mmCIF file of C-alpha atoms and ligand atoms in Angstrom:
data_model
loop_
_atom_site.group_PDB
_atom_site.id
_atom_site.type_symbol
_atom_site.label_atom_id
_atom_site.label_comp_id
_atom_site.label_asym_id
_atom_site.label_seq_id
_atom_site.Cartn_x
_atom_site.Cartn_y
_atom_site.Cartn_z
ATOM 1 C CA MET V 1 -0.063 -0.347 0.060
ATOM 2 C CA SER V 2 1.874 3.224 -1.343
ATOM 3 C CA ALA V 3 -0.013 6.110 0.173
ATOM 4 C CA ARG V 4 -1.084 6.465 3.936
ATOM 5 C CA LEU V 5 -4.745 5.547 4.699
ATOM 6 C CA GLU V 6 -5.752 8.745 6.748
ATOM 7 C CA SER V 7 -9.613 7.859 8.107
ATOM 8 C CA LEU V 8 -10.542 4.946 10.498
ATOM 9 C CA ASP V 9 -12.893 3.546 8.244
ATOM 10 C CA ALA V 10 -10.651 3.452 5.562
ATOM 11 C CA ILE V 11 -8.378 1.647 7.493
ATOM 12 C CA GLU V 12 -10.708 -0.773 9.215
ATOM 13 C CA ALA V 13 -11.981 -1.525 5.506
ATOM 14 C CA ALA V 14 -8.262 -1.929 4.518
ATOM 15 C CA LEU V 15 -7.072 -4.645 7.342
ATOM 16 C CA TRP V 16 -10.270 -6.500 6.563
ATOM 17 C CA ARG V 17 -9.779 -6.849 2.903
ATOM 18 C CA GLU V 18 -6.119 -8.125 3.825
ATOM 19 C CA LEU V 19 -7.785 -11.068 6.282
ATOM 20 C CA ALA V 20 -9.902 -12.014 3.599
ATOM 21 C CA ALA V 21 -7.427 -12.111 1.183
ATOM 22 C CA ALA V 22 -4.957 -13.877 3.440
ATOM 23 C CA PRO V 23 -6.483 -17.436 3.425
ATOM 24 C CA ARG V 24 -6.033 -17.796 -0.310
ATOM 25 C CA ASP V 25 -2.630 -16.301 -0.449
ATOM 26 C CA ARG V 26 0.436 -18.362 1.038
ATOM 27 C CA SER V 27 2.801 -16.105 0.806
ATOM 28 C CA HIS V 28 0.506 -13.443 2.853
ATOM 29 C CA PRO V 29 1.600 -13.351 6.357
ATOM 30 C CA TRP V 30 -1.427 -12.978 7.865
ATOM 31 C CA ARG V 31 -2.325 -16.432 6.562
ATOM 32 C CA THR V 32 -0.212 -17.339 9.643
ATOM 33 C CA PRO V 33 -1.116 -15.487 13.070
ATOM 34 C CA VAL V 34 0.188 -16.325 16.460
ATOM 35 C CA LEU V 35 -2.591 -17.480 18.451
ATOM 36 C CA ALA V 36 -2.734 -16.748 22.258
ATOM 37 C CA THR V 37 -4.997 -18.567 25.034
ATOM 38 C CA THR V 38 -4.459 -19.177 28.330
ATOM 39 C CA ASP V 39 -4.957 -22.500 30.471
ATOM 40 C CA GLY V 40 -6.228 -20.058 33.556
ATOM 41 C CA ARG V 41 -2.157 -20.268 35.155
ATOM 42 C CA SER V 42 -0.325 -19.316 32.338
ATOM 43 C CA GLY V 43 -0.438 -17.741 28.625
ATOM 44 C CA ASP V 44 0.243 -20.030 25.831
ATOM 45 C CA ALA V 45 0.765 -19.544 22.245
ATOM 46 C CA ARG V 46 1.641 -20.901 18.836
ATOM 47 C CA THR V 47 1.280 -20.426 15.104
ATOM 48 C CA VAL V 48 -1.973 -21.251 13.324
ATOM 49 C CA ILE V 49 -3.165 -21.036 9.477
ATOM 50 C CA VAL V 50 -6.376 -19.225 8.803
ATOM 51 C CA ARG V 51 -8.795 -20.987 6.922
ATOM 52 C CA GLU V 52 -11.256 -18.713 6.172
ATOM 53 C CA ALA V 53 -12.422 -15.228 6.897
ATOM 54 C CA ASP V 54 -15.538 -13.636 6.390
ATOM 55 C CA VAL V 55 -15.595 -10.156 6.830
ATOM 56 C CA ALA V 56 -18.925 -9.279 7.311
ATOM 57 C CA ALA V 57 -19.603 -11.431 10.293
ATOM 58 C CA ARG V 58 -16.080 -10.852 11.186
ATOM 59 C CA THR V 59 -15.192 -14.238 11.868
ATOM 60 C CA LEU V 60 -11.757 -16.255 11.111
ATOM 61 C CA LEU V 61 -11.761 -20.107 10.725
ATOM 62 C CA LEU V 62 -8.985 -22.419 11.913
ATOM 63 C CA TYR V 63 -8.061 -26.171 11.573
ATOM 64 C CA THR V 64 -6.878 -27.909 14.725
ATOM 65 C CA ASP V 65 -6.704 -31.251 16.490
ATOM 66 C CA ALA V 66 -9.360 -31.690 18.984
ATOM 67 C CA ARG V 67 -7.396 -33.286 21.360
ATOM 68 C CA SER V 68 -4.502 -30.611 21.284
ATOM 69 C CA PRO V 69 -3.715 -28.542 24.394
ATOM 70 C CA LYS V 70 -5.147 -25.374 22.560
ATOM 71 C CA ALA V 71 -8.311 -26.971 22.387
ATOM 72 C CA ALA V 72 -8.792 -27.308 25.830
ATOM 73 C CA GLN V 73 -7.540 -24.525 26.555
ATOM 74 C CA ILE V 74 -9.842 -22.795 24.422
ATOM 75 C CA ALA V 75 -13.001 -24.958 25.975
ATOM 76 C CA ALA V 76 -12.218 -23.911 29.285
ATOM 77 C CA TYR V 77 -11.256 -20.261 28.164
ATOM 78 C CA PRO V 78 -12.627 -18.798 25.226
ATOM 79 C CA LEU V 79 -10.999 -15.381 25.245
ATOM 80 C CA GLY V 80 -7.957 -15.553 22.986
ATOM 81 C CA THR V 81 -5.885 -13.160 21.211
ATOM 82 C CA LEU V 82 -4.446 -13.311 17.697
ATOM 83 C CA VAL V 83 -1.137 -11.269 16.714
ATOM 84 C CA LEU V 84 -0.448 -10.738 13.309
ATOM 85 C CA TRP V 85 2.468 -8.534 11.536
ATOM 86 C CA SER V 86 2.884 -7.942 7.847
ATOM 87 C CA PRO V 87 6.124 -6.603 6.748
ATOM 88 C CA ALA V 88 4.874 -5.342 3.597
ATOM 89 C CA LEU V 89 2.073 -2.669 5.149
ATOM 90 C CA SER V 90 4.133 -2.315 8.400
ATOM 91 C CA TRP V 91 1.136 -3.106 10.279
ATOM 92 C CA GLN V 92 0.142 -5.044 13.516
ATOM 93 C CA LEU V 93 -2.957 -6.622 14.158
ATOM 94 C CA ARG V 94 -3.923 -7.753 17.723
ATOM 95 C CA MET V 95 -7.550 -8.957 17.650
ATOM 96 C CA ARG V 96 -9.350 -9.859 20.360
ATOM 97 C CA ALA V 97 -11.825 -12.383 19.824
ATOM 98 C CA ARG V 98 -14.026 -15.179 21.329
ATOM 99 C CA LEU V 99 -12.923 -18.649 20.298
ATOM 100 C CA GLU V 100 -15.378 -21.724 19.979
ATOM 101 C CA LEU V 101 -14.045 -25.068 19.005
ATOM 102 C CA GLN V 102 -16.363 -27.132 17.103
ATOM 103 C CA THR V 103 -16.183 -30.857 16.692
ATOM 104 C CA GLU V 104 -19.639 -31.999 15.264
ATOM 105 C CA GLY V 105 -22.009 -29.969 13.294
ATOM 106 C CA LEU V 106 -22.459 -29.161 9.588
ATOM 107 C CA ALA V 107 -19.549 -26.477 9.489
ATOM 108 C CA ALA V 108 -16.853 -29.049 11.109
ATOM 109 C CA SER V 109 -18.308 -31.526 8.640
ATOM 110 C CA SER V 110 -18.192 -29.920 5.841
ATOM 111 C CA HIS V 111 -14.492 -28.751 6.532
ATOM 112 C CA TRP V 112 -13.809 -32.451 7.411
ATOM 113 C CA ALA V 113 -15.486 -33.725 4.268
ATOM 114 C CA ARG V 114 -13.384 -31.539 2.135
ATOM 115 C CA LEU V 115 -10.048 -31.915 3.718
ATOM 116 C CA LYS V 116 -9.993 -35.686 4.515
ATOM 117 C CA LEU V 117 -9.028 -37.146 0.601
ATOM 118 C CA ALA V 118 -5.937 -33.766 1.006
ATOM 119 C CA PRO V 119 -2.468 -35.062 2.605
ATOM 120 C CA GLY V 120 -3.004 -32.271 5.096
ATOM 121 C CA ALA V 121 -6.211 -35.119 6.752
ATOM 122 C CA GLN V 122 -2.920 -36.639 8.256
ATOM 123 C CA ASP V 123 -2.506 -34.246 10.961
ATOM 124 C CA TYR V 124 -6.043 -35.098 12.034
ATOM 125 C CA LEU V 125 -5.538 -38.965 12.201
ATOM 126 C CA SER V 126 -2.749 -39.757 14.070
ATOM 127 C CA ALA V 127 -3.537 -42.260 16.948
ATOM 128 C CA LEU V 128 -1.125 -40.233 19.606
ATOM 129 C CA PRO V 129 -3.163 -36.644 20.591
ATOM 130 C CA PRO V 130 -0.409 -33.982 19.709
ATOM 131 C CA GLY V 131 2.413 -33.443 22.143
ATOM 132 C CA SER V 132 2.578 -37.158 23.013
ATOM 133 C CA PRO V 133 5.757 -38.586 24.019
ATOM 134 C CA LEU V 134 6.619 -40.541 21.287
ATOM 135 C CA ASP V 135 7.992 -43.794 22.576
ATOM 136 C CA GLY V 136 8.085 -45.890 19.498
ATOM 137 C CA ALA V 137 4.820 -45.535 18.368
ATOM 138 C CA VAL V 138 5.526 -43.355 15.393
ATOM 139 C CA GLY V 139 3.403 -42.791 12.374
ATOM 140 C CA ALA V 140 0.551 -44.826 14.189
ATOM 141 C CA ARG V 141 -3.149 -43.784 12.485
ATOM 142 C CA ASP V 142 -6.462 -43.824 14.584
ATOM 143 C CA GLU V 143 -9.537 -44.955 12.383
ATOM 144 C CA ARG V 144 -11.323 -42.113 13.410
ATOM 145 C CA THR V 145 -10.995 -37.906 12.800
ATOM 146 C CA HIS V 146 -9.867 -35.731 15.490
ATOM 147 C CA PHE V 147 -10.384 -32.814 13.363
ATOM 148 C CA ALA V 148 -11.828 -29.663 14.819
ATOM 149 C CA LEU V 149 -12.718 -26.163 13.555
ATOM 150 C CA VAL V 150 -11.984 -23.221 15.752
ATOM 151 C CA GLU V 151 -14.298 -20.052 14.705
ATOM 152 C CA ALA V 152 -12.590 -16.968 15.957
ATOM 153 C CA GLN V 153 -15.399 -14.375 16.511
ATOM 154 C CA VAL V 154 -13.000 -11.036 16.333
ATOM 155 C CA GLN V 155 -14.445 -8.677 18.892
ATOM 156 C CA ALA V 156 -11.691 -5.722 18.700
ATOM 157 C CA VAL V 157 -8.887 -5.253 16.863
ATOM 158 C CA ASP V 158 -5.634 -3.181 17.732
ATOM 159 C CA TRP V 159 -3.851 -1.651 14.650
ATOM 160 C CA LEU V 160 -0.331 -0.350 14.447
ATOM 161 C CA GLU V 161 1.330 0.959 11.838
ATOM 162 C CA LEU V 162 4.693 1.327 11.753
ATOM 163 C CA HIS V 163 6.044 4.593 9.854
ATOM 164 C CA ALA V 164 8.894 6.723 9.366
ATOM 165 C CA GLN V 165 7.275 10.159 9.533
ATOM 166 C CA GLY V 166 5.280 8.927 13.193
ATOM 167 C CA HIS V 167 3.589 5.412 13.821
ATOM 168 C CA ARG V 168 0.057 5.451 14.398
ATOM 169 C CA ARG V 169 -2.100 3.118 16.170
ATOM 170 C CA ALA V 170 -6.366 2.727 16.464
ATOM 171 C CA CYS V 171 -8.579 0.018 17.791
ATOM 172 C CA PHE V 172 -12.019 -0.920 16.147
ATOM 173 C CA GLY V 173 -14.050 -2.613 18.672
ATOM 174 C CA PRO V 174 -17.871 -2.858 20.276
ATOM 175 C CA ASP V 175 -17.315 1.246 21.091
ATOM 176 C CA GLY V 176 -16.394 2.296 17.635
ATOM 177 C CA ALA V 177 -13.116 3.499 16.563
ATOM 178 C CA ARG V 178 -10.636 5.408 17.872
ATOM 179 C CA TRP V 179 -7.017 6.795 17.908
ATOM 180 C CA LEU V 180 -4.701 5.356 20.337
ATOM 181 C CA GLN V 181 -0.859 6.633 21.508
ATOM 182 C CA PRO V 182 1.094 3.945 19.849
HETATM 183 C C1 LIG Z 201 3.440 -22.304 9.992
HETATM 184 C C2 LIG Z 201 2.761 -23.078 10.770
HETATM 185 C C3 LIG Z 201 1.471 -23.236 10.688
HETATM 186 C C4 LIG Z 201 0.481 -24.060 11.824
HETATM 187 N N1 LIG Z 201 -0.872 -24.119 11.418
HETATM 188 C C5 LIG Z 201 -1.256 -25.063 12.365
HETATM 189 C C6 LIG Z 201 -2.893 -24.972 12.253
HETATM 190 O O1 LIG Z 201 -3.409 -24.589 11.467
HETATM 191 N N2 LIG Z 201 -3.554 -25.658 13.346
HETATM 192 C C7 LIG Z 201 -2.770 -26.340 14.050
HETATM 193 O O2 LIG Z 201 -3.471 -26.437 15.080
HETATM 194 N N3 LIG Z 201 -1.494 -26.476 14.370
HETATM 195 C C8 LIG Z 201 -0.792 -25.144 13.340
HETATM 196 N N4 LIG Z 201 0.551 -25.655 13.926
HETATM 197 C C9 LIG Z 201 1.382 -26.196 14.721
HETATM 198 C C10 LIG Z 201 0.592 -25.043 15.965
HETATM 199 O O3 LIG Z 201 2.232 -23.979 15.909
HETATM 200 C C11 LIG Z 201 1.261 -25.608 17.193
HETATM 201 O O4 LIG Z 201 2.952 -26.405 17.285
HETATM 202 C C12 LIG Z 201 0.646 -27.344 17.475
HETATM 203 O O5 LIG Z 201 -1.168 -26.828 16.899
HETATM 204 C C13 LIG Z 201 0.214 -27.897 18.876
HETATM 205 O O6 LIG Z 201 -0.670 -26.445 19.912
HETATM 206 P P1 LIG Z 201 -0.816 -26.736 21.366
HETATM 207 O O7 LIG Z 201 0.172 -27.469 22.169
HETATM 208 O O8 LIG Z 201 -0.831 -25.424 21.509
HETATM 209 O O9 LIG Z 201 -2.473 -27.167 20.791
HETATM 210 C C14 LIG Z 201 1.598 -24.549 12.867
HETATM 211 C C15 LIG Z 201 2.686 -24.495 12.874
HETATM 212 C C16 LIG Z 201 2.959 -23.595 11.919
HETATM 213 C C17 LIG Z 201 4.753 -23.730 12.309
#
């Protein structure tokens, strides 16, 4: 993006345009945000892939293994944060989101139906849960899938632009949009 966007409305529209494009662009850094969650005692964070972004609904879809530590954390503490950085835009997003783990239902089954014939399906078919110590059980395959959809309902976006002529920061949330001191 060459010219700096001036209005909060234009910035919010542009960041959601980028988020919508990211899942279809393997080179887009916003396709692989860091998702932070908590187990109630400490924070945890890991890279995930954004599979879909629904701009109108302000939701992002992620895939995970229902047995993973993050899945238990989301079930117990459904408020998480997604952190994204684009060197091309010099924009950081910190998005507070309500996270919902879905293992059943139309959305989860239709995503699994599409995924199950692809190589990526292996990620959800291991006999051992993610993070299990490997004591000779490498490669064992389960008969059933452990696929889960994570729907992230974005509630607030903290936008930070790094710029030689002055950094800018704004938040876009339930109470509207406002500029912040970076
Ligand atoms: C580029 C990249 C993309 C990843 N995408 C996903 C993903 O979409 N879903 C997922 O569950 N884990 C993904 N992972 C693995 C996670 O970062 C993490 O190692 C794993 O899910 C275990 O996390 P947990 O122990 O916090 O549950 C990805 C890792 C990398 C490096």
